[in-house]
Amino acid sequence: MAVAPQLTSDVVFPSFSLLGKKAFVTGGSRGIGRACALTLAAAGADVAVGSSPSGVDAAEGVCREIREMGRQSEAYAVDVAAHDDVATMCEKVMADFESIDVLINNAGITRDGLFRKMDRGAWDEVISTNLSSVFDITQRFIDGMAARGWGRVINISSIVGRIGNFGQANYAAAKAGLIGFTKTLAREYARKGVTVNAIAPGFVRTRMLDGVPDKAMQFVLDTTPVGRLGDPMEIAASALYLASPIAGFVTGHVLDINGGMAM
């Protein structure tokens, strides 16, 4: 008969609980951001949900779902490419939540096109939204985390930032920039109890893929070893790990979640 192993009193089991923590998820109204917001709330966190102005109704819907879990949640609609508006939004978040312990920088857009046809407007819009906004928002919250001796910053990059992609010079540059930003902040804040990591999803079933032609989508599936698109909740589960107390020894890491498309 098998005998159950005896556990010594000094065993500490991993905890993924975020009870008592406060999180802010940008781009939280749909897709990966929505999945992250709901997953953090399910783990016990109160969650501020950021969205674009056009996504405010969807963000309010996410907040309602979080409140039904018994957690605090508020929606904040802003164009994150607008520096002054971001500052005002962050002030509102602080007024409502007092502090932020977990920041997930997820807001992003695409403006795809061949490089030779890409104008400066398409370049600037993507860089401002996907990269410069992360500077603005992170700077508003990370020193508070450091002062309290605990914090998590999780930047949503992309497989495109790892390997590039045809017609996405602006998007690839922004997402690759996030990786360098992540590694630098990880070094600067490691001794202050704040970890900074990135997640680089592959092709995930979100609204961002709605306009992809069938032929291109078939190519994606054919070149992804697992043979399917990712699910937003698979990304959110990884974000929960990085946000959790048990991940305190993980910093400066880029977690690739891409079904084996890039190894």
Tab-separated table of C-alpha atoms in Angstrom:
chain	number	residue	atom	x	y	z
A	1	MET	CA	0.000	0.000	0.000
A	2	ALA	CA	1.341	3.401	-0.949
A	3	VAL	CA	2.166	5.686	1.939
A	4	ALA	CA	1.553	9.406	1.628
A	5	PRO	CA	4.752	11.440	1.982
A	6	GLN	CA	5.236	13.217	5.254
A	7	LEU	CA	5.658	16.970	4.930
A	8	THR	CA	7.954	18.838	7.268
A	9	SER	CA	6.687	21.951	8.991
A	10	ASP	CA	8.989	24.241	7.005
A	11	VAL	CA	7.357	23.486	3.644
A	12	VAL	CA	5.909	26.622	2.031
A	13	PHE	CA	3.548	25.952	-0.820
A	14	PRO	CA	3.324	28.341	-3.799
A	15	SER	CA	0.673	31.015	-3.498
A	16	PHE	CA	-0.973	32.669	-6.456
A	17	SER	CA	-3.266	34.727	-4.262
A	18	LEU	CA	-3.425	38.461	-4.917
A	19	LEU	CA	-5.802	39.183	-2.074
A	20	GLY	CA	-5.228	42.726	-0.865
A	21	LYS	CA	-3.331	43.733	-4.006
A	22	LYS	CA	-4.426	46.396	-6.469
A	23	ALA	CA	-3.840	46.037	-10.196
A	24	PHE	CA	-4.095	48.262	-13.245
A	25	VAL	CA	-4.513	46.673	-16.678
A	26	THR	CA	-4.301	48.938	-19.715
A	27	GLY	CA	-6.128	47.837	-22.833
A	28	GLY	CA	-8.333	45.871	-20.467
A	29	SER	CA	-11.654	45.993	-22.271
A	30	ARG	CA	-11.134	43.097	-24.682
A	31	GLY	CA	-8.916	40.190	-25.624
A	32	ILE	CA	-5.755	39.617	-23.621
A	33	GLY	CA	-6.329	42.662	-21.406
A	34	ARG	CA	-9.829	41.554	-20.448
A	35	ALA	CA	-8.575	38.052	-19.691
A	36	CYS	CA	-5.796	39.462	-17.492
A	37	ALA	CA	-8.154	41.762	-15.595
A	38	LEU	CA	-10.615	38.962	-14.860
A	39	THR	CA	-7.882	36.502	-13.903
A	40	LEU	CA	-6.228	38.899	-11.461
A	41	ALA	CA	-9.616	39.657	-9.917
A	42	ALA	CA	-10.355	35.942	-9.567
A	43	ALA	CA	-7.072	35.676	-7.649
A	44	GLY	CA	-8.253	38.361	-5.230
A	45	ALA	CA	-7.010	41.657	-6.670
A	46	ASP	CA	-8.961	44.869	-7.046
A	47	VAL	CA	-8.545	45.938	-10.668
A	48	ALA	CA	-8.509	49.257	-12.509
A	49	VAL	CA	-9.397	48.678	-16.153
A	50	GLY	CA	-8.013	50.997	-18.823
A	51	SER	CA	-9.406	51.254	-22.323
A	52	SER	CA	-9.483	53.474	-25.366
A	53	PRO	CA	-12.385	55.959	-25.528
A	54	SER	CA	-14.145	53.671	-28.031
A	55	GLY	CA	-13.855	50.738	-25.657
A	56	VAL	CA	-15.406	52.329	-22.599
A	57	ASP	CA	-18.637	50.309	-22.735
A	58	ALA	CA	-16.713	47.051	-22.979
A	59	ALA	CA	-14.442	48.156	-20.114
A	60	GLU	CA	-17.482	48.898	-17.943
A	61	GLY	CA	-18.695	45.388	-18.716
A	62	VAL	CA	-15.406	43.949	-17.481
A	63	CYS	CA	-15.712	46.024	-14.321
A	64	ARG	CA	-19.190	44.649	-13.682
A	65	GLU	CA	-17.861	41.107	-13.958
A	66	ILE	CA	-15.092	41.925	-11.482
A	67	ARG	CA	-17.487	43.532	-9.014
A	68	GLU	CA	-19.606	40.389	-9.139
A	69	MET	CA	-16.533	38.599	-7.759
A	70	GLY	CA	-16.619	40.968	-4.780
A	71	ARG	CA	-13.667	43.043	-5.894
A	72	GLN	CA	-13.357	46.779	-6.511
A	73	SER	CA	-13.120	47.811	-10.145
A	74	GLU	CA	-13.303	51.072	-12.122
A	75	ALA	CA	-12.932	51.853	-15.818
A	76	TYR	CA	-10.724	54.593	-17.272
A	77	ALA	CA	-11.047	55.534	-20.935
A	78	VAL	CA	-8.204	57.491	-22.498
A	79	ASP	CA	-6.021	57.647	-25.585
A	80	VAL	CA	-2.750	56.445	-24.067
A	81	ALA	CA	-0.809	58.185	-26.843
A	82	ALA	CA	-1.868	61.544	-25.344
A	83	HIS	CA	0.690	62.305	-22.620
A	84	ASP	CA	-1.384	64.839	-20.679
A	85	ASP	CA	-4.484	62.637	-20.742
A	86	VAL	CA	-2.450	59.719	-19.416
A	87	ALA	CA	-1.257	61.851	-16.515
A	88	THR	CA	-4.833	62.762	-15.642
A	89	MET	CA	-5.949	59.131	-15.888
A	90	CYS	CA	-3.180	57.941	-13.575
A	91	GLU	CA	-4.132	60.580	-11.034
A	92	LYS	CA	-7.719	59.302	-11.108
A	93	VAL	CA	-6.537	55.725	-10.651
A	94	MET	CA	-4.509	56.751	-7.610
A	95	ALA	CA	-7.421	58.707	-6.180
A	96	ASP	CA	-9.703	55.668	-6.499
A	97	PHE	CA	-7.273	52.905	-5.502
A	98	GLU	CA	-4.648	54.783	-3.418
A	99	SER	CA	-1.861	52.577	-4.775
A	100	ILE	CA	-1.131	50.089	-7.556
A	101	ASP	CA	0.820	46.897	-6.841
A	102	VAL	CA	0.527	45.163	-10.215
A	103	LEU	CA	0.723	46.973	-13.549
A	104	ILE	CA	0.012	45.196	-16.823
A	105	ASN	CA	0.869	47.326	-19.837
A	106	ASN	CA	-1.260	45.800	-22.563
A	107	ALA	CA	-2.691	48.707	-24.597
A	108	GLY	CA	-1.719	48.463	-28.241
A	109	ILE	CA	-2.719	49.093	-31.838
A	110	THR	CA	-1.581	48.103	-35.323
A	111	ARG	CA	-1.184	50.228	-38.420
A	112	ASP	CA	0.265	47.686	-40.817
A	113	GLY	CA	1.834	48.314	-44.209
A	114	LEU	CA	4.969	47.704	-46.193
A	115	PHE	CA	7.849	49.809	-44.966
A	116	ARG	CA	8.297	51.533	-48.317
A	117	LYS	CA	4.675	52.677	-48.178
A	118	MET	CA	4.485	53.429	-44.446
A	119	ASP	CA	4.153	57.108	-43.626
A	120	ARG	CA	5.469	58.814	-40.528
A	121	GLY	CA	1.973	59.114	-39.099
A	122	ALA	CA	1.496	55.326	-39.007
A	123	TRP	CA	4.935	54.948	-37.433
A	124	ASP	CA	4.394	57.604	-34.763
A	125	GLU	CA	0.902	56.405	-33.846
A	126	VAL	CA	2.059	52.862	-33.127
A	127	ILE	CA	5.234	53.902	-31.297
A	128	SER	CA	3.322	56.422	-29.179
A	129	THR	CA	0.546	53.997	-28.268
A	130	ASN	CA	2.508	50.768	-27.870
A	131	LEU	CA	5.800	52.017	-26.436
A	132	SER	CA	5.842	55.643	-25.279
A	133	SER	CA	2.634	55.167	-23.284
A	134	VAL	CA	4.325	52.372	-21.339
A	135	PHE	CA	7.032	54.829	-20.299
A	136	ASP	CA	4.416	57.363	-19.190
A	137	ILE	CA	2.226	54.934	-17.258
A	138	THR	CA	5.000	52.894	-15.652
A	139	GLN	CA	6.762	56.022	-14.429
A	140	ARG	CA	3.581	57.022	-12.605
A	141	PHE	CA	3.378	53.831	-10.534
A	142	ILE	CA	6.706	52.027	-10.234
A	143	ASP	CA	8.330	54.292	-7.648
A	144	GLY	CA	5.343	53.807	-5.365
A	145	MET	CA	5.858	50.065	-5.649
A	146	ALA	CA	9.537	50.499	-4.813
A	147	ALA	CA	8.742	52.656	-1.807
A	148	ARG	CA	6.458	49.902	-0.460
A	149	GLY	CA	9.047	47.215	-1.254
A	150	TRP	CA	6.773	45.133	-3.499
A	151	GLY	CA	5.495	45.425	-7.020
A	152	ARG	CA	5.005	43.736	-10.357
A	153	VAL	CA	5.241	45.288	-13.829
A	154	ILE	CA	4.258	43.046	-16.745
A	155	ASN	CA	4.650	44.337	-20.291
A	156	ILE	CA	2.772	42.603	-23.082
A	157	SER	CA	5.187	42.396	-25.993
A	158	SER	CA	4.727	40.068	-28.991
A	159	ILE	CA	6.336	37.343	-31.033
A	160	VAL	CA	6.610	40.090	-33.664
A	161	GLY	CA	9.002	41.933	-31.354
A	162	ARG	CA	11.110	38.776	-31.189
A	163	ILE	CA	11.306	37.737	-34.856
A	164	GLY	CA	9.779	40.601	-36.881
A	165	ASN	CA	6.880	40.303	-39.289
A	166	PHE	CA	6.198	41.316	-42.863
A	167	GLY	CA	4.401	44.667	-43.019
A	168	GLN	CA	4.803	45.481	-39.322
A	169	ALA	CA	8.004	47.513	-38.995
A	170	ASN	CA	6.315	49.962	-36.602
A	171	TYR	CA	4.666	47.277	-34.472
A	172	ALA	CA	7.825	45.138	-34.358
A	173	ALA	CA	9.937	48.126	-33.318
A	174	ALA	CA	7.526	49.036	-30.518
A	175	LYS	CA	7.252	45.492	-29.193
A	176	ALA	CA	11.012	44.924	-29.392
A	177	GLY	CA	11.477	48.224	-27.588
A	178	LEU	CA	9.284	46.925	-24.769
A	179	ILE	CA	11.694	44.047	-24.264
A	180	GLY	CA	14.693	46.332	-23.858
A	181	PHE	CA	12.653	48.582	-21.572
A	182	THR	CA	11.640	45.565	-19.477
A	183	LYS	CA	15.184	44.301	-19.002
A	184	THR	CA	16.501	47.732	-18.059
A	185	LEU	CA	13.828	48.406	-15.435
A	186	ALA	CA	14.295	44.892	-14.071
A	187	ARG	CA	17.918	45.758	-13.312
A	188	GLU	CA	17.104	49.158	-11.861
A	189	TYR	CA	14.341	47.947	-9.507
A	190	ALA	CA	15.388	44.400	-8.566
A	191	ARG	CA	16.798	45.402	-5.177
A	192	LYS	CA	13.638	47.375	-4.408
A	193	GLY	CA	11.241	44.429	-4.418
A	194	VAL	CA	9.798	45.188	-7.857
A	195	THR	CA	9.981	42.644	-10.650
A	196	VAL	CA	9.619	43.677	-14.279
A	197	ASN	CA	8.874	41.044	-16.904
A	198	ALA	CA	7.415	40.752	-20.389
A	199	ILE	CA	5.143	38.280	-22.114
A	200	ALA	CA	5.544	37.763	-25.857
A	201	PRO	CA	2.362	36.101	-27.135
A	202	GLY	CA	2.187	34.454	-30.510
A	203	PHE	CA	-0.971	34.655	-32.566
A	204	VAL	CA	-3.896	34.760	-30.149
A	205	ARG	CA	-7.588	34.681	-30.967
A	206	THR	CA	-8.467	38.352	-30.428
A	207	ARG	CA	-10.098	41.129	-32.414
A	208	MET	CA	-6.663	42.184	-33.681
A	209	LEU	CA	-6.704	39.159	-36.013
A	210	ASP	CA	-10.138	39.904	-37.479
A	211	GLY	CA	-8.740	41.466	-40.652
A	212	VAL	CA	-6.131	38.810	-41.377
A	213	PRO	CA	-6.816	37.149	-44.771
A	214	ASP	CA	-7.685	33.457	-44.737
A	215	LYS	CA	-4.526	32.529	-46.626
A	216	ALA	CA	-2.327	34.355	-44.140
A	217	MET	CA	-4.182	32.794	-41.216
A	218	GLN	CA	-3.669	29.330	-42.670
A	219	PHE	CA	0.047	30.085	-42.916
A	220	VAL	CA	0.063	31.031	-39.225
A	221	LEU	CA	-1.636	27.767	-38.283
A	222	ASP	CA	0.670	25.730	-40.516
A	223	THR	CA	3.793	27.276	-38.964
A	224	THR	CA	2.579	26.943	-35.368
A	225	PRO	CA	3.564	23.467	-34.114
A	226	VAL	CA	0.509	23.094	-31.872
A	227	GLY	CA	-1.659	23.866	-34.904
A	228	ARG	CA	-3.982	26.448	-33.414
A	229	LEU	CA	-4.267	30.023	-32.193
A	230	GLY	CA	-3.689	30.864	-28.572
A	231	ASP	CA	-6.477	31.726	-26.166
A	232	PRO	CA	-6.380	35.007	-24.204
A	233	MET	CA	-6.791	33.090	-20.950
A	234	GLU	CA	-3.552	31.238	-21.663
A	235	ILE	CA	-1.760	34.575	-21.667
A	236	ALA	CA	-3.645	35.710	-18.569
A	237	ALA	CA	-2.595	32.586	-16.661
A	238	SER	CA	1.025	33.446	-17.343
A	239	ALA	CA	0.443	37.025	-16.241
A	240	LEU	CA	-1.047	35.735	-12.986
A	241	TYR	CA	2.092	33.722	-12.313
A	242	LEU	CA	4.353	36.705	-12.930
A	243	ALA	CA	2.108	38.905	-10.772
A	244	SER	CA	1.967	36.446	-7.901
A	245	PRO	CA	4.064	36.464	-4.715
A	246	ILE	CA	5.716	33.192	-5.734
A	247	ALA	CA	7.357	34.820	-8.792
A	248	GLY	CA	9.611	37.133	-6.800
A	249	PHE	CA	12.782	35.514	-8.194
A	250	VAL	CA	11.713	36.073	-11.803
A	251	THR	CA	12.658	39.426	-13.291
A	252	GLY	CA	13.910	40.692	-16.635
A	253	HIS	CA	12.400	37.635	-18.287
A	254	VAL	CA	10.497	37.452	-21.579
A	255	LEU	CA	7.959	34.637	-21.476
A	256	ASP	CA	7.263	33.347	-24.981
A	257	ILE	CA	3.757	31.905	-25.361
A	258	ASN	CA	3.406	31.117	-29.014
A	259	GLY	CA	2.540	27.456	-29.529
A	260	GLY	CA	6.110	26.730	-30.589
A	261	MET	CA	6.106	29.142	-33.529
A	262	ALA	CA	9.398	30.621	-32.319
A	263	MET	CA	11.721	28.649	-30.086
